[in-house]
C-alpha positions as a printed NumPy array, in Angstrom:
array([[124.724,  85.786,  93.02 ],
       [122.428,  87.108,  95.844],
       [123.925,  90.737,  95.587],
       [123.49 ,  90.581,  91.66 ],
       [119.961,  89.34 ,  91.943],
       [118.895,  91.826,  94.624],
       [120.436,  94.745,  92.55 ],
       [118.674,  93.807,  89.551],
       [115.402,  93.647,  91.496],
       [115.875,  96.964,  93.111],
       [116.883,  98.663,  89.753],
       [113.739,  97.235,  88.098],
       [115.82 ,  95.485,  85.506],
       [114.185,  93.011,  82.961],
       [114.4  ,  89.356,  83.871],
       [116.391,  88.755,  80.737],
       [119.269,  90.973,  82.086],
       [119.251,  89.439,  85.469],
       [119.24 ,  85.81 ,  83.8  ],
       [122.284,  86.767,  81.637],
       [124.115,  87.964,  84.627],
       [123.1  ,  84.834,  86.763],
       [124.349,  82.502,  84.13 ],
       [127.742,  83.448,  85.121],
       [127.275,  81.926,  88.581],
       [125.419,  78.865,  87.737],
       [127.593,  75.701,  87.909],
       [128.625,  74.775,  84.216],
       [128.239,  71.08 ,  85.125],
       [124.487,  71.741,  84.678],
       [123.006,  71.169,  81.142],
       [122.088,  74.698,  79.697],
       [123.317,  76.926,  82.533],
       [121.038,  79.988,  80.925],
       [117.666,  77.786,  81.665],
       [118.867,  77.044,  85.172],
       [119.629,  80.672,  85.724],
       [116.243,  81.612,  84.216],
       [114.458,  79.383,  86.741],
       [116.246,  80.802,  89.571],
       [115.792,  84.48 ,  88.369],
       [112.023,  84.168,  87.501],
       [111.192,  82.114,  90.665],
       [113.034,  84.479,  93.099],
       [111.424,  87.51 ,  91.282],
       [108.071,  85.987,  91.827],
       [108.717,  85.439,  95.505],
       [110.014,  89.24 ,  95.82 ],
       [106.881,  90.253,  94.018],
       [104.559,  88.268,  96.443],
       [106.346,  89.714,  99.528],
       [105.951,  93.234,  98.232],
       [102.433,  92.494,  97.191],
       [101.596,  91.426, 100.802],
       [103.068,  94.595, 102.202],
       [101.001,  96.566,  99.624],
       [ 97.791,  94.635, 100.695],
       [ 98.495,  95.302, 104.26 ],
       [ 98.893,  99.054, 103.781],
       [ 95.765,  99.032, 101.938],
       [ 93.921,  97.175, 104.745],
       [ 92.834,  94.321, 102.406],
       [ 91.296,  91.628, 104.384],
       [ 91.254,  88.825, 101.883],
       [ 93.326,  87.97 ,  99.001],
       [ 92.438,  85.867,  95.829],
       [ 94.954,  83.723,  93.744],
       [ 94.831,  84.241,  90.014],
       [ 96.511,  81.779,  87.63 ],
       [ 97.143,  82.077,  83.922],
       [ 94.687,  80.72 ,  81.629],
       [ 96.631,  78.698,  79.173],
       [ 97.867,  75.178,  78.656],
       [101.185,  75.569,  80.407],
       [ 99.676,  76.446,  83.842],
       [100.605,  73.731,  86.505],
       [ 98.035,  71.464,  87.993],
       [ 98.811,  73.178,  91.386],
       [ 97.853,  76.626,  90.226],
       [ 94.877,  75.462,  88.06 ],
       [ 93.455,  74.051,  91.355],
       [ 94.279,  77.315,  93.365],
       [ 92.922,  79.707,  90.854],
       [ 90.027,  81.769,  92.097],
       [ 90.557,  80.463,  95.902],
       [ 90.75 ,  83.288,  98.463],
       [ 92.077,  83.42 , 101.981],
       [ 92.298,  86.005, 104.722],
       [ 95.358,  88.115, 104.695],
       [ 96.579,  86.649, 108.175],
       [ 97.292,  83.367, 106.148],
       [ 99.293,  85.071, 103.336],
       [102.615,  83.377, 103.286],
       [104.707,  83.511,  99.956],
       [105.869,  79.961,  98.719],
       [103.083,  78.411, 100.869],
       [ 99.724,  79.964, 100.666],
       [100.69 ,  82.644,  98.101],
       [102.778,  82.508,  94.965],
       [105.304,  81.114,  93.918],
       [103.958,  77.67 ,  94.501],
       [106.631,  75.926,  92.246],
       [109.55 ,  77.007,  89.86 ],
       [108.615,  79.157,  86.925],
       [105.21 ,  79.974,  88.8  ],
       [103.187,  82.769,  87.065],
       [100.294,  83.109,  89.431],
       [ 99.707,  86.368,  91.209],
       [ 97.337,  87.581,  93.954],
       [ 94.656,  90.32 ,  93.898],
       [ 92.443,  91.702,  96.571],
       [ 89.27 ,  89.665,  97.193],
       [ 85.95 ,  91.388,  97.65 ],
       [ 83.17 ,  89.282,  98.805],
       [ 80.453,  90.739,  96.356],
       [ 77.979,  89.302,  93.992],
       [ 78.895,  91.47 ,  91.105],
       [ 81.556,  90.6  ,  88.526],
       [ 83.258,  93.407,  86.456],
       [ 85.637,  93.183,  83.518],
       [ 87.38 ,  90.476,  81.882],
       [ 90.557,  88.494,  82.27 ],
       [ 92.958,  87.118,  79.374],
       [ 93.186,  83.633,  78.248],
       [ 95.256,  81.867,  75.676],
       [ 94.174,  79.22 ,  73.11 ],
       [ 96.388,  76.291,  72.036],
       [ 98.128,  78.624,  69.331],
       [ 98.96 ,  81.233,  72.024],
       [ 96.287,  83.626,  70.82 ],
       [ 94.718,  85.884,  73.522],
       [ 91.211,  86.29 ,  73.917],
       [ 89.046,  87.484,  76.936],
       [ 86.667,  85.635,  79.322],
       [ 84.52 ,  86.911,  82.466],
       [ 86.689,  87.973,  85.24 ],
       [ 85.107,  85.62 ,  87.67 ],
       [ 85.791,  82.507,  85.479],
       [ 88.187,  79.932,  87.261],
       [ 90.652,  77.877,  85.6  ],
       [ 88.545,  74.562,  85.912],
       [ 85.648,  76.477,  84.496],
       [ 87.88 ,  77.753,  81.507],
       [ 89.295,  74.515,  80.935]])
């Protein structure tokens, strides 16, 4: 299972393809092996992404990072509370102070710049799943 997941990530394959492969390895005693495989693949890919992001930030001499959660009704309470928080790179630890914070975690990190200017927008989804845009500096609690 480890080899299959690693291979899929290295080759940049879509999560759906990895989930299909992982389903073969999940114990059939679990209800809905595909869901269990999906949980494993998506959470592990989030972890790999976070580790790679840390390396990229270090290569770019980023001093602080910010947590960005998805602005929709499916975002966990953990990620709602962490959205918009920032920490020094010395504290960046995937699964602890950086995503994934839980299974199916969709939060990401971005470089943090301590400035008073806000540029751009970020996407949000309404109750029907329609996308609209809000100011980039709006946090989840402000959006909610």
